[in-house]
């Protein structure tokens, strides 16, 4: 909140107040009216990512849906000579390291990238959640992780596994921080440290949050289901150290219920053979955080952005947008 209210303009606290208010206003503006794209149906096993469209709509968030069959049809309709396809290929080649990716998979990923960008423009989407498995692997022989990474890096919040709640949260976090956000799994312990864990996903982390370019590889987990060389597109790398703000959303009884908290990515090493894009995260009381998140019914994902901005986001949510917030 904006305290002290009476302060000399040359005082650092005045600058801090202005910064807080700016981030609060950006968050409110981003959330008061937004359009969310759900690309593909929810993966049936992931019951926790279910969301109530009517609740979203009552809070100014319109959800547009697109079937994967339409996405695949649009991909097939693209010609090799299309300017947009050539431009997308050039962007992707420069974005990550593709030495381990077959040309056919790269070309297919570029086609999907053109289609997703087209949907953003056509439907005027502010955020997106994508069904990223298992049809893409079985029918296209790709994974779309690196595309989500590149879109997030451009400031278009895109969540995995049709997790619309994470996409909405990422939109808010990105607005408050002014830098990209991502969707990560609450994952493994980190040794015996009760306040550290590994936050991870298969590769949607924007390059701005990473230590460097990623390596695009086959999906080590899904390869067990679809076979090797049928799921290239994961962007493997490591998350850069620094402060973080995290949160997520569920809809319940017509209400928008968020949790928000802060922590830090550390410089602790993640084993070289650890799959995906990962970082060690440290929290003041991780065990309490996880217990409260789980008991409140939240999903296995958390939205993350770099920096500490929970205070302006919380004030925007509670005071101006009518959301409920569990502060962690």
Coordinates of C-alpha atoms in Angstrom, one line a residue:
X1 CA 0.0 0.0 0.0
X2 CA 1.0 3.6 -0.5
X3 CA 2.7 4.5 2.7
X4 CA 4.0 7.0 3.8
X5 CA 1.4 9.2 2.2
X6 CA 3.3 12.4 3.0
X7 CA 6.9 12.1 1.9
X8 CA 9.5 14.3 0.1
X9 CA 9.6 13.7 -3.6
X10 CA 13.4 13.2 -3.3
X11 CA 13.0 10.4 -0.7
X12 CA 13.5 6.9 -2.1
X13 CA 10.2 5.9 -0.5
X14 CA 8.4 8.3 -2.9
X15 CA 10.0 6.5 -5.9
X16 CA 9.0 3.1 -4.3
X17 CA 5.4 4.3 -4.0
X18 CA 5.2 5.4 -7.6
X19 CA 6.7 2.1 -8.7
X20 CA 4.2 0.2 -6.6
X21 CA 1.3 2.2 -8.0
X22 CA 2.5 1.8 -11.6
X23 CA 2.6 -2.0 -11.3
X24 CA -0.8 -2.0 -9.6
X25 CA -2.3 0.0 -12.4
X26 CA -0.7 -2.2 -15.1
X27 CA -2.1 -5.3 -13.4
X28 CA -5.6 -3.9 -13.2
X29 CA -5.6 -2.7 -16.8
X30 CA -4.4 -6.1 -18.0
X31 CA -7.0 -8.1 -16.1
X32 CA -10.1 -5.9 -16.2
X33 CA -10.8 -6.9 -19.8
X34 CA -8.9 -9.8 -21.4
X35 CA -9.4 -12.6 -24.0
X36 CA -8.0 -16.0 -23.3
X37 CA -7.5 -18.7 -25.9
X38 CA -8.0 -22.4 -25.0
X39 CA -6.3 -24.3 -27.8
X40 CA -7.5 -27.9 -27.7
X41 CA -9.6 -29.7 -25.0
X42 CA -8.4 -30.2 -21.5
X43 CA -6.3 -33.4 -21.2
X44 CA -8.8 -35.6 -19.4
X45 CA -6.3 -36.8 -16.8
X46 CA -5.6 -33.3 -15.6
X47 CA -8.8 -32.7 -13.6
X48 CA -7.0 -30.0 -11.5
X49 CA -6.8 -27.5 -14.5
X50 CA -10.6 -27.4 -14.9
X51 CA -11.9 -23.8 -14.8
X52 CA -15.4 -22.2 -14.9
X53 CA -15.8 -20.0 -18.0
X54 CA -18.8 -18.2 -16.5
X55 CA -16.8 -17.1 -13.5
X56 CA -14.1 -15.8 -15.8
X57 CA -16.7 -14.0 -17.9
X58 CA -18.2 -12.3 -14.9
X59 CA -14.8 -10.9 -14.1
X60 CA -14.2 -9.6 -17.6
X61 CA -12.3 -12.5 -19.0
X62 CA -13.6 -14.0 -22.3
X63 CA -12.5 -17.5 -23.3
X64 CA -12.2 -18.4 -27.0
X65 CA -11.8 -22.1 -27.9
X66 CA -10.1 -23.7 -30.9
X67 CA -10.1 -27.4 -31.6
X68 CA -6.7 -29.1 -32.4
X69 CA -8.2 -30.4 -35.6
X70 CA -8.5 -26.9 -36.9
X71 CA -4.9 -26.1 -35.8
X72 CA -3.6 -29.1 -37.7
X73 CA -5.7 -28.2 -40.8
X74 CA -4.3 -24.7 -40.8
X75 CA -0.8 -26.1 -40.6
X76 CA -1.3 -28.3 -43.6
X77 CA -2.7 -25.4 -45.6
X78 CA 0.6 -23.5 -45.3
X79 CA 2.8 -23.5 -48.3
X80 CA 6.6 -23.8 -48.0
X81 CA 6.9 -20.5 -49.9
X82 CA 4.7 -18.6 -47.5
X83 CA 6.5 -15.5 -46.1
X84 CA 5.2 -16.0 -42.6
X85 CA 6.6 -19.5 -42.5
X86 CA 10.1 -18.4 -43.7
X87 CA 10.1 -15.6 -41.1
X88 CA 9.0 -17.9 -38.3
X89 CA 11.8 -20.5 -39.2
X90 CA 14.4 -17.7 -39.1
X91 CA 13.2 -16.5 -35.7
X92 CA 13.2 -20.0 -34.3
X93 CA 16.7 -20.9 -35.6
X94 CA 18.1 -17.9 -33.8
X95 CA 16.1 -18.5 -30.6
X96 CA 17.4 -21.9 -29.6
X97 CA 20.0 -24.6 -30.5
X98 CA 18.5 -27.1 -32.9
X99 CA 21.5 -29.4 -33.5
X100 CA 19.6 -32.4 -32.1
X101 CA 16.4 -31.8 -33.9
X102 CA 15.5 -33.5 -37.3
X103 CA 14.7 -31.0 -40.1
X104 CA 11.2 -32.5 -40.5
X105 CA 10.4 -31.8 -36.8
X106 CA 11.8 -28.2 -37.1
X107 CA 9.7 -27.5 -40.2
X108 CA 6.5 -28.8 -38.4
X109 CA 7.2 -26.7 -35.3
X110 CA 7.6 -23.6 -37.5
X111 CA 4.2 -24.3 -39.1
X112 CA 2.6 -24.6 -35.7
X113 CA 4.2 -21.4 -34.7
X114 CA 2.7 -19.5 -37.6
X115 CA -0.7 -20.9 -36.8
X116 CA -0.6 -20.0 -33.1
X117 CA 0.6 -16.5 -34.0
X118 CA -2.3 -16.3 -36.4
X119 CA -4.8 -17.3 -33.8
X120 CA -3.5 -14.6 -31.4
X121 CA -4.0 -12.0 -34.1
X122 CA -7.3 -13.3 -35.4
X123 CA -9.0 -13.7 -32.0
X124 CA -7.1 -10.8 -30.4
X125 CA -5.9 -13.1 -27.6
X126 CA -4.2 -11.7 -24.5
X127 CA -3.1 -15.1 -23.2
X128 CA -3.3 -18.7 -24.3
X129 CA -3.4 -22.2 -22.9
X130 CA -2.4 -25.1 -25.3
X131 CA -3.2 -28.8 -25.3
X132 CA 0.5 -29.9 -25.8
X133 CA 0.2 -33.7 -25.6
X134 CA -0.4 -36.3 -26.8
X135 CA -1.9 -35.6 -30.2
X136 CA 1.0 -33.4 -31.3
X137 CA 3.4 -36.2 -30.6
X138 CA 1.3 -39.0 -32.2
X139 CA 0.1 -37.1 -35.2
X140 CA 2.8 -34.4 -35.8
X141 CA 5.9 -36.1 -34.2
X142 CA 6.7 -32.8 -32.3
X143 CA 6.3 -31.1 -28.9
X144 CA 5.4 -27.4 -28.8
X145 CA 7.4 -26.5 -25.7
X146 CA 10.0 -24.3 -27.6
X147 CA 7.1 -22.4 -29.3
X148 CA 5.6 -21.6 -25.9
X149 CA 9.0 -20.4 -24.7
X150 CA 9.4 -18.1 -27.6
X151 CA 5.9 -16.7 -27.3
X152 CA 6.3 -16.1 -23.6
X153 CA 9.6 -14.4 -24.3
X154 CA 7.7 -12.0 -26.6
X155 CA 5.3 -11.2 -23.8
X156 CA 2.4 -13.4 -24.9
X157 CA 1.5 -15.5 -21.8
X158 CA 1.1 -19.1 -22.9
X159 CA 0.5 -22.0 -20.5
X160 CA 0.9 -25.7 -21.0
X161 CA -1.7 -28.5 -20.7
X162 CA -4.7 -26.2 -21.3
X163 CA -4.1 -24.7 -17.9
X164 CA -6.2 -21.6 -18.3
X165 CA -5.9 -20.6 -14.7
X166 CA -2.1 -20.4 -15.1
X167 CA -2.4 -18.4 -18.3
X168 CA -4.6 -15.9 -16.5
X169 CA -2.2 -15.6 -13.6
X170 CA 0.8 -15.3 -16.0
X171 CA -1.0 -12.3 -17.7
X172 CA -1.2 -10.6 -14.3
X173 CA 2.4 -11.4 -13.3
X174 CA 3.8 -10.3 -16.6
X175 CA 1.9 -7.0 -16.4
X176 CA 3.2 -6.3 -12.9
X177 CA 6.8 -7.2 -13.6
X178 CA 7.1 -5.8 -17.1
X179 CA 9.0 -9.0 -18.0
X180 CA 8.0 -12.5 -19.2
X181 CA 6.2 -15.1 -17.1
X182 CA 6.1 -18.8 -17.3
X183 CA 4.2 -21.9 -16.1
X184 CA 6.2 -24.4 -13.9
X185 CA 5.5 -27.6 -12.1
X186 CA 5.9 -27.8 -8.3
X187 CA 8.5 -30.6 -8.6
X188 CA 11.2 -32.5 -6.7
X189 CA 12.8 -31.9 -3.4
X190 CA 16.3 -30.5 -3.4
X191 CA 18.3 -32.7 -1.2
X192 CA 17.4 -32.4 2.4
X193 CA 16.6 -28.7 2.4
X194 CA 13.0 -28.2 3.5
X195 CA 12.8 -24.8 2.0
X196 CA 14.2 -25.6 -1.5
X197 CA 12.6 -27.4 -4.4
X198 CA 13.0 -27.7 -8.2
X199 CA 10.6 -25.8 -10.3
X200 CA 10.5 -27.3 -13.7
X201 CA 8.7 -27.8 -17.0
X202 CA 9.4 -29.4 -20.3
X203 CA 10.5 -26.2 -22.0
X204 CA 8.1 -23.2 -22.0
X205 CA 10.4 -21.0 -19.9
X206 CA 11.1 -17.8 -21.8
X207 CA 14.8 -17.2 -22.7
X208 CA 14.7 -14.0 -20.7
X209 CA 14.4 -16.1 -17.5
X210 CA 17.1 -18.6 -18.6
X211 CA 20.8 -18.6 -18.2
X212 CA 21.1 -18.8 -22.0
X213 CA 19.7 -20.5 -25.1
X214 CA 18.1 -23.8 -24.7
X215 CA 18.7 -27.1 -26.6
X216 CA 15.7 -28.4 -28.5
X217 CA 15.5 -32.2 -27.9
X218 CA 13.2 -35.2 -28.0
X219 CA 10.7 -35.4 -25.0
X220 CA 12.3 -37.8 -22.6
X221 CA 9.1 -38.5 -20.7
X222 CA 6.6 -38.9 -23.6
X223 CA 9.2 -40.9 -25.6
X224 CA 8.2 -43.8 -23.3
X225 CA 4.7 -43.6 -24.7
X226 CA 5.1 -42.6 -28.3
X227 CA 8.6 -43.9 -29.0
X228 CA 11.9 -42.0 -29.7
X229 CA 12.1 -39.2 -32.2
X230 CA 8.4 -38.6 -32.1
X231 CA 8.3 -35.6 -29.7
X232 CA 11.1 -33.2 -30.6
X233 CA 10.5 -29.6 -29.3
X234 CA 11.4 -29.6 -25.7
X235 CA 13.6 -26.6 -24.8
X236 CA 16.2 -27.9 -22.3
X237 CA 18.0 -25.3 -20.2
X238 CA 18.3 -23.8 -16.7
X239 CA 16.5 -20.9 -15.0
X240 CA 18.7 -17.9 -14.0
X241 CA 19.1 -17.1 -10.3
X242 CA 17.1 -14.1 -9.0
X243 CA 14.0 -13.1 -7.0
X244 CA 10.6 -14.5 -8.1
X245 CA 6.9 -13.9 -7.6
X246 CA 4.6 -16.8 -8.0
X247 CA 0.9 -17.5 -8.0
X248 CA -2.1 -19.3 -9.5
X249 CA -5.9 -19.3 -9.9
X250 CA -8.8 -21.6 -9.3
X251 CA -12.5 -20.7 -9.8
X252 CA -14.8 -21.9 -7.0
X253 CA -18.4 -21.0 -6.3
X254 CA -18.3 -18.1 -8.8
X255 CA -15.2 -16.6 -7.2
X256 CA -11.7 -16.1 -8.5
X257 CA -9.3 -17.5 -5.9
X258 CA -5.6 -16.8 -6.2
X259 CA -2.5 -17.5 -4.1
X260 CA 0.5 -15.2 -4.3
X261 CA 4.0 -15.4 -2.8
X262 CA 7.6 -14.6 -3.3
X263 CA 10.9 -16.6 -3.3
X264 CA 14.1 -16.8 -5.2
X265 CA 15.8 -19.0 -7.8
X266 CA 19.2 -19.9 -6.4
X267 CA 22.5 -20.7 -8.2
X268 CA 22.4 -24.2 -6.8
X269 CA 23.2 -26.7 -9.5
X270 CA 20.6 -28.9 -11.2
X271 CA 22.0 -32.3 -12.4
X272 CA 23.0 -32.1 -16.1
X273 CA 20.8 -35.0 -17.0
X274 CA 17.7 -33.4 -15.4
X275 CA 15.1 -33.1 -18.2
X276 CA 13.5 -29.9 -19.3
X277 CA 14.1 -26.3 -18.1
X278 CA 14.5 -26.2 -14.3
X279 CA 15.8 -24.1 -11.5
X280 CA 16.2 -24.5 -7.7
X281 CA 13.8 -22.3 -5.9
X282 CA 14.0 -21.2 -2.2
X283 CA 11.1 -20.1 -0.1
X284 CA 10.7 -18.9 3.5
X285 CA 8.6 -21.8 4.6
X286 CA 8.2 -24.1 1.6
X287 CA 6.4 -26.9 3.5
X288 CA 3.7 -24.5 4.7
X289 CA 3.4 -23.1 1.2
X290 CA 2.9 -26.5 -0.4
X291 CA 0.5 -27.6 2.4
X292 CA -1.7 -24.5 2.0
X293 CA -1.6 -24.6 -1.8
X294 CA -2.7 -28.3 -1.8
X295 CA -5.4 -27.9 0.8
X296 CA -6.9 -25.0 -1.1
X297 CA -7.3 -27.3 -4.1
X298 CA -4.8 -25.6 -6.4
X299 CA -3.2 -27.4 -9.4
X300 CA 0.4 -28.8 -9.7
X301 CA 1.4 -25.7 -11.8
X302 CA 2.5 -22.3 -10.6
X303 CA 2.9 -19.1 -12.6
X304 CA 6.2 -17.4 -12.1
X305 CA 7.9 -14.1 -13.1
X306 CA 11.2 -12.6 -12.0
X307 CA 11.3 -10.0 -9.3
X308 CA 9.3 -9.3 -6.1
X309 CA 5.9 -7.9 -7.0
X310 CA 3.4 -9.7 -4.9
X311 CA 2.3 -6.6 -3.0
X312 CA 1.0 -4.5 -6.0
X313 CA -0.5 -7.6 -7.6
X314 CA -2.4 -8.5 -4.4
X315 CA -3.7 -4.9 -4.0
X316 CA -4.8 -4.9 -7.6
X317 CA -6.6 -8.2 -7.1
X318 CA -8.3 -7.5 -3.8
X319 CA -9.1 -3.8 -4.0
X320 CA -9.8 -3.2 -7.6
X321 CA -10.7 -6.6 -9.3
X322 CA -12.7 -8.4 -6.6
X323 CA -10.5 -11.5 -6.5
X324 CA -9.8 -13.5 -3.3
X325 CA -6.1 -13.9 -2.5
X326 CA -4.3 -16.3 -0.2
X327 CA -1.0 -14.6 0.7
X328 CA 1.9 -17.1 1.2

